[in-house]
XYZ file of C-alpha atoms in Angstrom:
455
model
C -156.390 45.265 -139.484
C -156.526 41.500 -139.866
C -160.140 41.563 -141.036
C -158.970 43.870 -144.041
C -155.734 41.558 -144.871
C -158.106 38.301 -144.796
C -159.842 39.955 -147.135
C -157.370 40.902 -149.790
C -156.045 37.776 -149.576
C -159.175 35.503 -149.796
C -159.623 38.158 -152.760
C -157.049 37.296 -154.726
C -157.246 33.963 -154.314
C -160.757 33.059 -155.487
C -160.339 35.603 -158.164
C -156.988 33.429 -159.057
C -159.145 29.840 -158.998
C -161.556 31.469 -161.837
C -159.030 33.020 -163.574
C -157.254 29.565 -163.428
C -160.636 27.328 -164.484
C -161.248 30.480 -167.337
C -157.630 29.327 -168.690
C -158.370 25.538 -168.541
C -161.367 26.012 -170.569
C -159.542 28.702 -172.716
C -156.527 26.128 -173.291
C -158.690 23.524 -174.365
C -160.999 25.411 -176.843
C -157.788 26.712 -178.318
C -156.659 22.833 -178.839
C -160.267 21.958 -180.610
C -159.997 24.621 -183.269
C -156.597 24.568 -184.144
C -157.269 20.139 -184.787
C -159.916 21.371 -186.777
C -158.083 23.451 -189.014
C -155.104 21.096 -188.980
C -157.643 18.431 -190.870
C -159.587 20.395 -193.104
C -158.508 20.320 -196.878
C -156.708 22.962 -198.736
C -158.422 24.530 -201.244
C -157.988 25.017 -204.798
C -156.167 27.739 -205.691
C -155.008 28.076 -209.266
C -153.738 31.901 -208.892
C -151.979 33.430 -205.361
C -155.030 34.664 -203.395
C -154.464 35.811 -199.299
C -153.718 33.538 -197.331
C -157.028 32.926 -194.595
C -157.272 34.832 -191.442
C -154.828 33.602 -188.564
C -155.917 31.258 -185.634
C -155.158 33.827 -183.382
C -157.735 36.350 -184.852
C -160.376 33.724 -184.040
C -162.702 33.923 -181.590
C -160.973 32.028 -179.541
C -157.947 33.698 -179.639
C -156.625 35.978 -176.628
C -157.434 40.278 -176.997
C -154.470 40.743 -175.082
C -152.340 40.898 -178.691
C -151.495 43.511 -180.375
C -152.658 43.969 -184.229
C -149.718 43.806 -186.587
C -150.081 47.412 -187.448
C -148.995 48.581 -184.310
C -145.821 46.606 -183.704
C -143.114 47.600 -182.163
C -145.490 51.229 -181.324
C -145.570 51.795 -177.825
C -149.583 51.614 -176.460
C -150.647 55.883 -175.596
C -150.401 56.368 -171.206
C -153.881 55.851 -170.055
C -155.546 54.262 -173.130
C -156.256 50.624 -174.372
C -155.475 47.732 -171.706
C -155.083 50.604 -168.927
C -158.235 52.603 -170.392
C -160.080 50.658 -167.082
C -162.382 52.239 -164.794
C -160.723 51.308 -160.843
C -161.115 50.952 -157.647
C -159.999 53.319 -154.718
C -157.201 50.744 -154.827
C -155.952 52.007 -157.564
C -153.409 55.209 -157.776
C -153.282 56.331 -153.949
C -150.227 58.132 -154.667
C -152.442 60.463 -156.509
C -150.622 60.545 -159.846
C -152.150 62.747 -162.726
C -151.784 60.804 -164.889
C -153.592 57.705 -163.478
C -157.001 56.256 -164.996
C -159.977 56.572 -163.618
C -161.087 55.909 -160.019
C -164.640 55.229 -159.318
C -164.150 58.477 -155.996
C -162.486 59.990 -158.985
C -165.222 60.458 -160.867
C -167.370 61.205 -158.656
C -166.072 64.087 -157.606
C -166.694 65.130 -161.294
C -169.531 63.547 -161.467
C -170.376 64.349 -165.298
C -166.935 61.215 -166.231
C -170.027 58.913 -164.640
C -172.082 59.879 -167.392
C -172.940 55.972 -169.493
C -171.589 54.284 -166.806
C -173.909 50.931 -165.314
C -172.340 49.331 -162.290
C -172.229 48.546 -158.633
C -169.290 48.977 -156.778
C -168.444 47.964 -153.150
C -165.735 48.824 -151.388
C -166.013 46.354 -147.546
C -162.521 48.103 -146.411
C -163.570 50.912 -146.648
C -167.593 50.625 -146.114
C -168.305 52.207 -149.328
C -171.065 51.462 -151.419
C -171.584 53.223 -155.390
C -174.767 52.078 -158.183
C -174.941 54.014 -161.115
C -177.674 53.613 -163.669
C -178.597 54.928 -167.248
C -182.159 56.055 -168.717
C -181.090 57.837 -172.182
C -178.641 59.947 -171.476
C -178.979 60.809 -168.097
C -177.193 58.276 -165.693
C -178.514 58.510 -161.980
C -175.596 58.369 -159.100
C -176.186 56.806 -155.249
C -173.460 56.379 -153.113
C -173.685 54.925 -148.822
C -170.437 55.843 -147.215
C -169.013 56.967 -144.469
C -167.821 61.202 -143.212
C -164.462 59.570 -141.586
C -163.499 57.014 -144.501
C -164.623 59.315 -147.314
C -162.306 59.141 -149.660
C -161.762 62.719 -150.999
C -162.115 64.560 -147.789
C -164.563 67.815 -148.158
C -161.288 69.890 -146.766
C -158.396 70.778 -148.821
C -154.890 69.334 -147.780
C -153.312 71.502 -145.364
C -156.405 71.893 -143.089
C -156.046 69.585 -140.119
C -159.294 69.956 -137.761
C -158.759 69.226 -134.105
C -160.666 66.607 -131.971
C -162.131 63.404 -134.559
C -165.506 63.738 -136.269
C -168.390 61.239 -134.991
C -168.869 58.342 -137.175
C -171.798 58.993 -139.561
C -173.550 57.911 -142.424
C -172.790 59.814 -145.383
C -175.346 59.744 -148.405
C -174.815 61.485 -152.256
C -177.154 61.214 -155.052
C -176.252 63.058 -157.900
C -177.356 63.080 -161.691
C -174.378 62.623 -164.830
C -174.893 63.327 -168.737
C -172.216 63.741 -171.060
C -172.768 67.550 -171.049
C -172.325 67.884 -167.290
C -173.169 66.257 -163.620
C -174.171 67.390 -160.170
C -174.147 65.336 -156.703
C -174.544 66.323 -153.711
C -172.638 64.635 -150.146
C -175.384 65.055 -147.315
C -174.404 63.972 -143.178
C -176.296 64.756 -140.481
C -175.927 64.933 -137.250
C -177.923 67.082 -134.619
C -180.372 67.025 -131.892
C -182.962 69.944 -130.685
C -183.819 69.361 -126.114
C -186.081 71.620 -124.780
C -186.831 71.955 -120.571
C -189.381 73.426 -119.289
C -189.881 73.679 -115.396
C -192.287 75.718 -113.405
C -193.319 76.832 -109.618
C -195.535 78.849 -107.773
C -193.340 81.596 -108.065
C -190.643 80.258 -110.743
C -190.717 79.454 -114.403
C -187.540 78.265 -116.092
C -186.663 76.892 -119.226
C -184.006 76.456 -121.236
C -183.579 75.352 -125.599
C -180.283 73.573 -126.452
C -179.577 72.420 -130.099
C -176.811 69.971 -130.630
C -175.041 69.438 -134.186
C -171.649 66.822 -134.159
C -168.210 67.731 -135.261
C -168.424 65.875 -138.660
C -171.831 67.079 -140.233
C -171.889 68.311 -143.368
C -172.960 69.151 -146.618
C -171.353 69.198 -150.013
C -172.365 70.427 -153.207
C -170.159 68.965 -156.277
C -170.093 69.658 -160.151
C -168.018 68.433 -163.681
C -168.663 69.270 -166.551
C -166.301 69.346 -169.901
C -164.947 72.130 -171.771
C -163.563 71.144 -174.630
C -159.837 69.373 -174.598
C -160.377 70.344 -170.758
C -162.811 70.017 -167.954
C -163.827 72.077 -164.740
C -164.847 70.698 -161.207
C -165.817 72.487 -158.449
C -167.383 72.121 -155.544
C -169.388 74.351 -152.114
C -169.634 73.077 -148.775
C -170.627 73.984 -145.130
C -168.656 71.673 -141.944
C -169.167 71.730 -138.502
C -165.936 70.711 -137.487
C -166.083 70.381 -133.974
C -169.165 69.618 -131.533
C -171.378 73.080 -131.256
C -174.032 73.661 -128.525
C -176.252 76.499 -128.802
C -178.073 77.270 -125.402
C -181.198 79.698 -124.381
C -181.702 80.019 -120.890
C -184.743 82.031 -119.258
C -184.528 81.744 -115.406
C -188.046 83.900 -114.283
C -186.868 86.512 -117.131
C -183.073 86.689 -116.689
C -182.259 85.559 -120.106
C -178.362 84.009 -121.128
C -177.361 82.556 -124.619
C -174.320 80.923 -125.225
C -173.806 80.452 -129.541
C -170.459 78.772 -130.172
C -169.424 78.510 -134.211
C -166.763 75.963 -135.348
C -167.646 76.332 -138.973
C -165.834 75.388 -142.611
C -167.877 77.194 -145.425
C -165.439 76.521 -148.448
C -165.006 75.825 -151.904
C -162.353 74.203 -154.911
C -162.775 74.764 -158.458
C -160.277 72.932 -160.664
C -158.624 72.918 -164.504
C -157.422 70.080 -165.770
C -156.479 68.552 -169.417
C -157.681 64.982 -168.523
C -160.274 64.805 -171.289
C -157.027 65.393 -173.613
C -153.834 64.751 -171.894
C -151.340 62.253 -173.926
C -147.865 63.083 -173.513
C -148.864 65.704 -170.293
C -151.045 66.100 -167.665
C -151.841 68.541 -166.133
C -153.874 69.600 -163.504
C -154.527 73.588 -162.107
C -157.089 74.100 -158.853
C -157.814 76.808 -156.019
C -159.230 76.091 -152.377
C -161.041 78.457 -150.793
C -161.475 78.283 -146.867
C -162.817 80.010 -143.985
C -162.789 78.496 -140.677
C -165.021 80.233 -137.919
C -163.890 79.657 -134.036
C -165.532 82.034 -131.333
C -168.240 82.015 -129.321
C -170.344 84.555 -127.952
C -172.311 84.721 -124.406
C -175.400 87.619 -124.093
C -176.031 87.863 -120.432
C -179.047 90.208 -120.973
C -177.676 93.058 -123.187
C -174.431 92.332 -122.264
C -172.045 90.303 -125.258
C -169.129 89.289 -124.874
C -167.278 87.792 -127.852
C -163.941 85.407 -127.792
C -162.055 84.628 -130.690
C -159.724 81.510 -130.713
C -156.230 80.743 -132.040
C -157.634 78.168 -135.246
C -160.052 80.838 -136.612
C -158.930 81.986 -139.944
C -158.956 82.616 -144.238
C -156.886 79.993 -146.216
C -156.226 80.072 -149.802
C -154.230 77.381 -151.779
C -153.600 77.579 -155.373
C -152.711 74.096 -156.780
C -150.769 72.253 -159.261
C -150.272 69.122 -160.518
C -148.804 67.568 -163.328
C -147.335 63.701 -164.600
C -145.684 62.462 -167.742
C -145.055 58.858 -168.602
C -141.503 58.120 -168.664
C -141.378 54.347 -169.468
C -144.366 53.188 -171.753
C -144.394 49.665 -174.046
C -146.990 46.713 -175.012
C -147.790 45.937 -171.158
C -147.026 48.534 -169.264
C -146.235 52.031 -167.861
C -144.554 54.084 -165.123
C -145.622 57.790 -164.848
C -143.890 60.803 -162.983
C -146.004 63.545 -161.392
C -145.252 65.985 -158.919
C -148.520 67.597 -156.983
C -148.002 71.123 -155.965
C -149.810 73.244 -153.747
C -148.963 76.847 -151.892
C -151.130 76.997 -148.422
C -151.951 81.081 -147.058
C -153.298 80.958 -143.666
C -154.145 84.788 -142.612
C -155.618 84.430 -138.932
C -158.446 86.228 -137.580
C -156.379 88.936 -134.656
C -157.044 87.932 -131.128
C -156.958 90.954 -128.481
C -156.920 89.708 -124.776
C -157.600 92.981 -123.227
C -154.454 95.706 -124.382
C -153.339 92.868 -126.504
C -153.636 91.967 -129.661
C -152.207 88.686 -132.036
C -151.410 88.981 -135.416
C -150.219 85.658 -137.053
C -149.625 84.475 -140.393
C -148.263 80.710 -142.401
C -147.720 80.582 -146.217
C -145.669 77.728 -147.451
C -144.914 75.615 -150.968
C -145.578 71.642 -150.596
C -144.720 69.438 -153.321
C -145.549 65.568 -153.964
C -143.289 63.532 -155.819
C -145.444 60.160 -157.137
C -144.436 57.729 -159.335
C -146.924 55.325 -160.250
C -146.644 51.927 -162.677
C -149.075 49.270 -164.002
C -148.808 46.210 -166.065
C -151.248 44.257 -167.792
C -150.070 40.522 -166.937
C -153.105 39.234 -169.745
C -155.846 39.984 -170.554
C -157.879 39.516 -166.644
C -154.962 40.688 -164.426
C -153.119 44.021 -164.342
C -150.485 44.980 -161.472
C -150.253 48.147 -160.574
C -147.562 50.338 -157.431
C -146.891 53.282 -156.375
C -145.058 56.006 -153.720
C -145.114 59.379 -152.783
C -143.526 61.618 -149.917
C -144.975 65.126 -149.235
C -142.075 67.555 -149.131
C -142.205 70.414 -147.019
C -140.305 72.857 -149.749
C -140.639 76.041 -147.226
C -143.068 76.770 -144.861
C -142.600 80.730 -143.496
C -145.293 81.420 -140.462
C -144.693 84.996 -138.180
C -146.960 85.712 -135.277
C -146.665 89.750 -133.958
C -148.062 90.521 -130.124
C -147.835 93.844 -129.379
C -149.595 95.293 -125.729
C -149.404 99.146 -125.433
C -146.242 100.215 -126.324
C -144.829 96.805 -126.611
C -144.806 94.259 -128.986
C -143.177 90.608 -129.452
C -142.465 89.171 -133.266
C -141.437 85.640 -133.769
C -140.775 84.012 -137.192
C -139.648 80.334 -137.685
C -138.964 79.448 -141.383
C -138.649 75.224 -141.317
C -138.273 72.690 -144.281
C -138.717 68.077 -144.569
C -139.287 65.290 -146.272
C -141.856 63.801 -144.691
C -142.069 59.679 -144.775
C -142.011 57.448 -148.166
C -145.891 55.937 -148.824
C -145.645 52.753 -150.898
C -148.561 51.158 -152.377
C -148.791 48.098 -154.722
C -151.908 45.823 -155.629
C -153.592 43.571 -158.243
C -156.586 44.055 -160.395
C -159.036 41.515 -161.822
C -161.694 41.229 -164.792
C -163.985 38.659 -165.984
C -167.109 39.164 -167.671
C -169.100 41.922 -165.376
C -167.014 40.812 -162.595
C -163.728 43.393 -161.723
C -161.987 42.759 -157.731
C -159.107 45.181 -156.502
C -156.715 44.376 -153.734
C -154.225 46.168 -152.300
C -151.968 46.784 -150.020
C -150.169 50.073 -148.166
C -147.268 50.967 -145.548
C -144.635 53.614 -144.806
C -141.518 52.037 -146.071
C -139.477 50.981 -143.537
C -141.729 50.962 -140.711
C -141.149 47.948 -137.833
C -143.061 44.958 -139.251
C -145.395 46.580 -141.210
C -146.802 48.228 -138.604
C -149.133 50.775 -140.792
C -149.910 48.385 -143.084
C -153.395 48.401 -144.236
C -155.214 47.119 -147.173
C -158.302 47.874 -149.520
C -160.465 45.567 -151.709
C -163.104 46.757 -154.154
C -165.869 44.573 -156.434
C -167.398 45.770 -159.172
C -170.630 44.208 -161.191
C -170.150 46.484 -164.392
C -174.435 45.892 -166.261
């Protein structure tokens, strides 16, 4: 915790020093230019002619000032000064109108086309490299499966236990018309034992797959004024240990299955959004949670109560509620409708069926202000609102039955974050802090630091 905060404070201190040094040089250069112009004699003008270009348009003047033609006209959302690529410290509330982030563009893939950069996030243990050649951009990223910002499982699906921390490798290509990439995290082991004696022979083959092992294939492409993104993945969410034994011909097999296979599809108006940004999506997941034990020719199968089919429609939208030359505020609402259909569980003459569905919304606000041509201040706040959730469970045992239903509502705690972006030449530094509002002594405080090198 302290290391993250120290990193954030150090980054801001360094960037402030660089900006101050640049501002001093800038003021000296501007003063010398004005002095030269004052000493120059005025040219004779027998007839009225257009005045020479003002100093503000010279190469030494600030590019932050708007041209005269656009005075008193608000800057359109996510354009101009604000239309820049951010690190993951930005838009932590998931506002649909926010500018691009490095992880967001890596998920859409095609949006990385034409980029040449190296991004490193020491607070999140992530590095991204994009290099172009002609119309092709090659992507390479290093991350960890436990800290991956856009977790492969959709919102609403929570797994029991912790993933084993392992490196996540991403490789892909991006062009203006499509992009494809693959995420891979691997933790598997195979063990074989054999014991022999004068009158016996015992063998055991064991394979272990750790929780967090997965592969994810993602795709993105523009469709005129819209774009489409999709991904398909396989995830082992709990440790699996498959064992086969042979004791003098007596064979036993144990085969547990704790995996997800899922897919997501999203259509948005991201390329053309002006007054309203929206995204329409659908998530599907099949979670397997059972075990099979085979002894000789008899197989016993047990289904756990966390095996289900998951379907989730999604709809996010956001709009600007305030725009000015150097500031803008967006108000958004991210909505999802999770539907869980749990596997039927049989225990003797007892059968259990469970269903769960609801409506969840995340109101959010994102604001940003351009302080000058080098600094952008940003921040946001959001909370998850369980508008309604309905869960029903039916247990039948012969002629008897027991039906239970639960209806619940809740507005969960608010999270807020604020940060700064500093850019100078080919360098960009972003840092932010986030916390749950009202938490004691900022006990939930986290820091995020990201650095870009633009080529």
